[in-house]
CSV table of C-alpha atoms in Angstrom, one decimal:
chain,number,residue,atom,x,y,z
A,1,MET,CA,115.1,153.8,98.5
A,2,LYS,CA,115.5,156.7,100.9
A,3,ARG,CA,112.6,158.5,99.4
A,4,PHE,CA,110.3,155.5,100.0
A,5,LEU,CA,111.5,155.1,103.6
A,6,VAL,CA,110.7,158.8,104.2
A,7,ILE,CA,107.2,158.5,102.7
A,8,GLY,CA,106.6,155.2,104.5
A,9,THR,CA,107.7,156.7,107.9
A,10,LEU,CA,105.5,159.7,107.2
A,11,LEU,CA,102.4,157.6,106.5
A,12,PHE,CA,103.1,155.6,109.6
A,13,PHE,CA,103.1,158.6,111.9
A,14,LEU,CA,100.1,160.0,110.1
A,15,GLY,CA,98.3,156.8,110.8
A,16,ILE,CA,99.3,156.7,114.5
A,17,SER,CA,98.2,160.4,114.8
A,18,TYR,CA,94.9,159.6,113.2
A,19,ILE,CA,94.2,156.7,115.5
A,20,GLY,CA,95.3,158.8,118.4
A,21,TYR,CA,92.7,161.4,117.4
A,22,ILE,CA,90.0,158.8,117.0
A,23,LEU,CA,90.7,157.4,120.6
A,24,LEU,CA,90.6,161.1,122.0
A,25,THR,CA,87.3,161.8,120.3
A,26,LEU,CA,85.3,158.6,120.8
A,27,PRO,CA,81.6,159.1,121.7
A,28,ASP,CA,80.4,158.4,125.2
A,29,VAL,CA,78.9,154.9,124.5
A,30,GLU,CA,78.9,154.0,128.2
A,31,SER,CA,75.9,156.2,128.7
A,32,LEU,CA,73.9,153.8,126.5
A,33,ARG,CA,73.9,151.3,129.3
A,34,SER,CA,71.0,153.2,130.9
A,35,HIS,CA,69.8,155.8,128.4
A,36,ASN,CA,68.1,155.2,125.1
A,37,PRO,CA,69.2,157.3,122.1
A,38,THR,CA,66.6,159.7,120.7
A,39,THR,CA,68.2,160.4,117.3
A,40,THR,CA,71.0,159.0,115.3
A,41,ALA,CA,73.5,160.2,112.8
A,42,LEU,CA,71.8,158.4,110.1
A,43,MET,CA,68.4,160.0,111.0
A,44,GLU,CA,70.0,163.5,110.9
A,45,GLN,CA,71.7,162.7,107.6
A,46,ARG,CA,68.4,161.5,106.1
A,47,ALA,CA,66.7,164.6,107.4
A,48,GLY,CA,69.3,166.8,105.8
A,49,GLU,CA,68.9,165.0,102.4
A,50,SER,CA,65.3,165.6,102.4
A,51,ASN,CA,65.5,169.1,104.0
A,52,ARG,CA,63.2,167.9,106.8
A,53,LYS,CA,63.3,168.3,110.6
A,54,VAL,CA,64.5,165.3,112.5
A,55,GLN,CA,61.7,163.5,114.3
A,56,PRO,CA,63.0,161.8,117.5
A,57,LEU,CA,62.6,158.1,118.2
A,58,ARG,CA,59.5,157.7,120.3
A,59,LYS,CA,58.7,154.0,120.5
A,60,TRP,CA,61.2,151.9,122.3
A,61,VAL,CA,60.8,148.2,122.7
A,62,ALA,CA,62.7,146.1,125.3
A,63,PHE,CA,64.8,143.2,124.0
A,64,ASN,CA,62.5,140.5,125.5
A,65,ASP,CA,59.3,142.2,124.0
A,66,VAL,CA,60.6,141.7,120.5
A,67,SER,CA,59.4,138.4,119.0
A,68,PRO,CA,62.2,135.8,118.8
A,69,HIS,CA,61.3,135.3,115.3
A,70,ILE,CA,62.5,138.9,114.6
A,71,ARG,CA,65.6,138.5,116.6
A,72,ASN,CA,66.7,135.2,115.0
A,73,ALA,CA,65.9,136.3,111.5
A,74,VAL,CA,68.0,139.4,111.9
A,75,LEU,CA,70.8,137.4,113.4
A,76,ILE,CA,70.7,134.9,110.6
A,77,ALA,CA,70.5,137.6,107.8
A,78,GLU,CA,73.1,140.1,109.3
A,79,ASP,CA,75.4,138.6,111.8
A,80,GLY,CA,75.1,134.8,112.6
A,81,ALA,CA,78.2,135.0,114.9
A,82,PHE,CA,77.0,138.1,116.9
A,83,PHE,CA,77.0,136.5,120.2
A,84,GLN,CA,80.4,134.9,119.7
A,85,HIS,CA,82.6,137.5,118.2
A,86,SER,CA,84.0,140.6,120.0
A,87,GLY,CA,82.7,143.3,117.5
A,88,TYR,CA,84.2,142.1,114.2
A,89,ASP,CA,84.0,138.8,112.4
A,90,LEU,CA,87.4,137.9,110.7
A,91,GLU,CA,85.9,135.0,108.9
A,92,GLN,CA,83.3,137.1,107.2
A,93,MET,CA,85.8,139.8,106.5
A,94,LYS,CA,87.8,137.2,104.6
A,95,GLU,CA,84.7,135.9,102.6
A,96,SER,CA,83.7,139.5,101.7
A,97,ALA,CA,87.2,140.5,100.5
A,98,LYS,CA,87.2,137.2,98.3
A,99,ARG,CA,83.9,137.9,96.8
A,100,ASN,CA,84.6,141.6,96.2
A,101,TRP,CA,87.8,140.8,94.5
A,102,ARG,CA,86.2,138.1,92.4
A,103,GLU,CA,83.4,140.3,91.2
A,104,LYS,CA,85.5,143.5,91.0
A,105,ARG,CA,83.0,145.5,92.9
A,106,PHE,CA,81.7,146.1,96.4
A,107,ALA,CA,79.3,143.2,96.3
A,108,ARG,CA,79.3,142.2,99.9
A,109,GLY,CA,80.0,143.9,103.3
A,110,ALA,CA,81.2,142.3,106.4
A,111,SER,CA,80.0,144.7,109.1
A,112,THR,CA,78.7,143.0,112.3
A,113,ILE,CA,75.7,144.2,114.1
A,114,THR,CA,77.9,146.2,116.5
A,115,GLN,CA,79.8,147.9,113.6
A,116,GLN,CA,76.5,148.7,111.9
A,117,LEU,CA,75.1,150.3,115.1
A,118,ALA,CA,78.3,152.3,115.5
A,119,LYS,CA,77.8,153.7,112.0
A,120,LYS,CA,74.0,154.4,112.4
A,121,LEU,CA,74.4,156.1,115.8
A,122,TYR,CA,77.5,158.2,115.2
A,123,LEU,CA,78.9,158.2,111.6
A,124,SER,CA,77.5,158.3,108.1
A,125,THR,CA,76.7,156.0,105.2
A,126,SER,CA,80.0,156.9,103.4
A,127,ARG,CA,82.4,154.2,102.5
A,128,ASN,CA,85.4,156.2,103.2
A,129,PRO,CA,88.1,154.0,104.6
A,130,LEU,CA,88.8,156.5,107.4
A,131,ARG,CA,85.2,156.2,108.4
A,132,LYS,CA,85.5,152.5,108.6
A,133,ILE,CA,88.5,152.8,111.0
A,134,ARG,CA,86.5,155.0,113.3
A,135,GLU,CA,83.6,152.7,113.2
A,136,PHE,CA,85.8,149.8,114.2
A,137,PHE,CA,87.0,151.6,117.3
A,138,ILE,CA,83.6,152.8,118.3
A,139,ALA,CA,82.4,149.2,118.0
A,140,GLN,CA,85.1,148.0,120.3
A,141,GLU,CA,84.0,150.5,122.8
A,142,MET,CA,80.5,149.3,122.6
A,143,GLU,CA,81.6,145.7,123.1
A,144,ARG,CA,83.7,146.7,126.1
A,145,HIS,CA,80.9,148.9,127.9
A,146,LEU,CA,77.7,147.2,126.8
A,147,THR,CA,76.2,143.8,127.0
A,148,LYS,CA,75.5,141.8,123.7
A,149,GLN,CA,71.7,142.0,124.6
A,150,ARG,CA,71.9,145.8,125.1
A,151,ILE,CA,73.8,146.3,121.8
A,152,PHE,CA,71.1,144.2,119.9
A,153,GLU,CA,68.2,145.9,121.6
A,154,ILE,CA,69.5,149.4,120.6
A,155,TYR,CA,70.1,148.1,117.1
A,156,LEU,CA,66.6,146.9,116.7
A,157,ASN,CA,65.2,150.2,117.9
A,158,VAL,CA,67.2,152.5,115.8
A,159,ILE,CA,67.8,150.9,112.4
A,160,GLU,CA,66.1,152.2,109.2
A,161,TRP,CA,63.2,150.1,107.9
A,162,GLY,CA,61.9,152.3,105.1
A,163,ASP,CA,61.7,156.0,104.4
A,164,ARG,CA,61.3,157.7,107.8
A,165,VAL,CA,60.6,154.3,109.5
A,166,TYR,CA,63.2,153.9,112.3
A,167,GLY,CA,62.9,151.1,114.8
A,168,VAL,CA,61.2,147.8,115.1
A,169,GLN,CA,57.9,149.0,116.6
A,170,PRO,CA,57.1,151.6,113.8
A,171,ALA,CA,58.3,149.0,111.2
A,172,VAL,CA,56.0,146.3,112.4
A,173,GLU,CA,53.1,148.7,112.8
A,174,THR,CA,53.8,150.2,109.3
A,175,TYR,CA,54.0,146.9,107.4
A,176,PHE,CA,51.9,144.4,109.4
A,177,GLY,CA,49.7,146.4,111.8
A,178,LYS,CA,51.0,144.5,114.8
A,179,THR,CA,53.2,144.7,117.8
A,180,PRO,CA,56.8,143.3,117.7
A,181,SER,CA,55.8,140.4,120.0
A,182,ASP,CA,53.3,139.1,117.6
A,183,VAL,CA,55.3,138.8,114.3
A,184,LEU,CA,55.3,135.5,112.4
A,185,PRO,CA,58.4,133.9,111.1
A,186,GLU,CA,57.6,134.8,107.5
A,187,GLU,CA,57.0,138.4,108.5
A,188,ALA,CA,60.2,138.6,110.5
A,189,ALA,CA,62.1,137.3,107.5
A,190,ILE,CA,60.7,140.0,105.3
A,191,LEU,CA,61.9,142.6,107.8
A,192,ALA,CA,65.4,141.1,108.0
A,193,ALA,CA,65.5,141.1,104.2
A,194,MET,CA,64.9,144.8,104.2
A,195,ILE,CA,67.8,145.8,106.4
A,196,PRO,CA,70.7,146.0,103.8
A,197,ASN,CA,69.0,148.7,101.7
A,198,PRO,CA,65.7,149.6,103.6
A,199,ARG,CA,64.7,152.5,101.3
A,200,ARG,CA,65.1,150.3,98.2
A,201,TYR,CA,64.0,146.9,99.5
A,202,THR,CA,60.3,147.9,100.6
A,203,PRO,CA,57.1,145.8,99.7
A,204,ALA,CA,56.1,148.8,97.5
A,205,ARG,CA,59.4,148.8,95.4
A,206,ASN,CA,60.9,145.3,95.5
A,207,LEU,CA,58.4,142.7,96.8
A,208,LYS,CA,59.7,140.0,94.3
A,209,TYR,CA,63.2,140.4,95.8
A,210,LEU,CA,61.9,140.4,99.4
A,211,GLU,CA,59.9,137.2,98.8
A,212,LYS,CA,63.0,135.5,97.3
A,213,ARG,CA,65.2,136.7,100.2
A,214,LYS,CA,62.4,135.7,102.8
A,215,ALA,CA,62.6,132.1,101.4
A,216,GLU,CA,66.4,132.0,101.8
A,217,ILE,CA,66.2,133.4,105.4
A,218,LEU,CA,63.5,130.8,106.4
A,219,ARG,CA,65.7,128.1,105.1
A,220,ARG,CA,68.6,129.2,107.1
A,221,LEU,CA,66.4,129.5,110.2
A,222,SER,CA,65.3,126.0,109.7
A,223,ARG,CA,68.8,124.7,109.2
A,224,SER,CA,70.0,126.5,112.4
A,225,LYS,CA,67.2,125.0,114.3
A,226,TYR,CA,65.5,128.3,115.0
A,227,LEU,CA,62.4,126.9,113.4
A,228,GLU,CA,60.8,123.4,113.8
A,229,ASN,CA,60.1,121.6,110.7
A,230,ASP,CA,56.4,122.1,111.1
A,231,ASP,CA,56.8,125.8,111.7
A,232,TYR,CA,59.1,126.1,108.7
A,233,ALA,CA,56.6,124.4,106.4
A,234,ALA,CA,53.8,126.6,107.6
A,235,ALA,CA,55.9,129.7,107.2
A,236,ARG,CA,56.8,128.9,103.7
A,237,LEU,CA,53.2,128.4,102.7
A,238,ARG,CA,51.6,131.3,104.4
A,239,PRO,CA,51.3,134.4,102.4
A,240,VAL,CA,52.6,137.7,104.0
A,241,VAL,CA,49.7,140.1,104.5
A,242,PHE,CA,50.9,143.7,104.4
A,243,ARG,CA,49.0,146.5,106.1
A,244,GLN,CA,50.9,149.0,103.9
A,245,VAL,CA,52.9,148.4,100.8
A,246,SER,CA,53.4,152.2,99.9
A,247,PRO,CA,56.1,154.2,101.5
A,248,ALA,CA,55.3,155.5,104.9
A,249,PRO,CA,54.1,159.1,105.0
């Protein structure tokens, strides 16, 4: 019994020390209020994996210049409670834990948009539990210093949308030859469907999956009143015309 008490006490102090270390080494997220990031940790990781030089982000799109169809589709697909929670969604965490336990594998994540942004900007794709703790605290800092709209704007401009495709402007240009303000609902649903694994879920590699997921996202947009009935019916019937279905150069 004494041995377990000693081990428990040691683990407690190690945990407190690690949290203290995290708090002392948090990145300066407050600067994101007025400065757009030019690279991210994810971009640097991908460049290292392919032995390439990091190409900085060049095309930034203001929040209000992104089509509401894109914003709504991403919210529905990734974090429906984004504008209500404070950086983490306890209900989604519970649902994910239940599903993962039931399927005996990591079948579903529960990261909010804020947590995803923290990971992409400052961390790595590792599923190390210690990385998740750091991600949580960075997300809390973002929620404290940045508005929800600013967090969402940065997210849309830095996330990965294919091999070497980062941000909503390059993504829309690559796949549809448009600007982000002109995207149709079905195109927005395709983009949202790509987010969980954007190098695997591309039109060139998994178009059948994307079409299935597109239909699901459109149904959810309709149920949530983001799409009127006529717009939903039209979006379901219109074929998505891709400018480029092969991986970006």
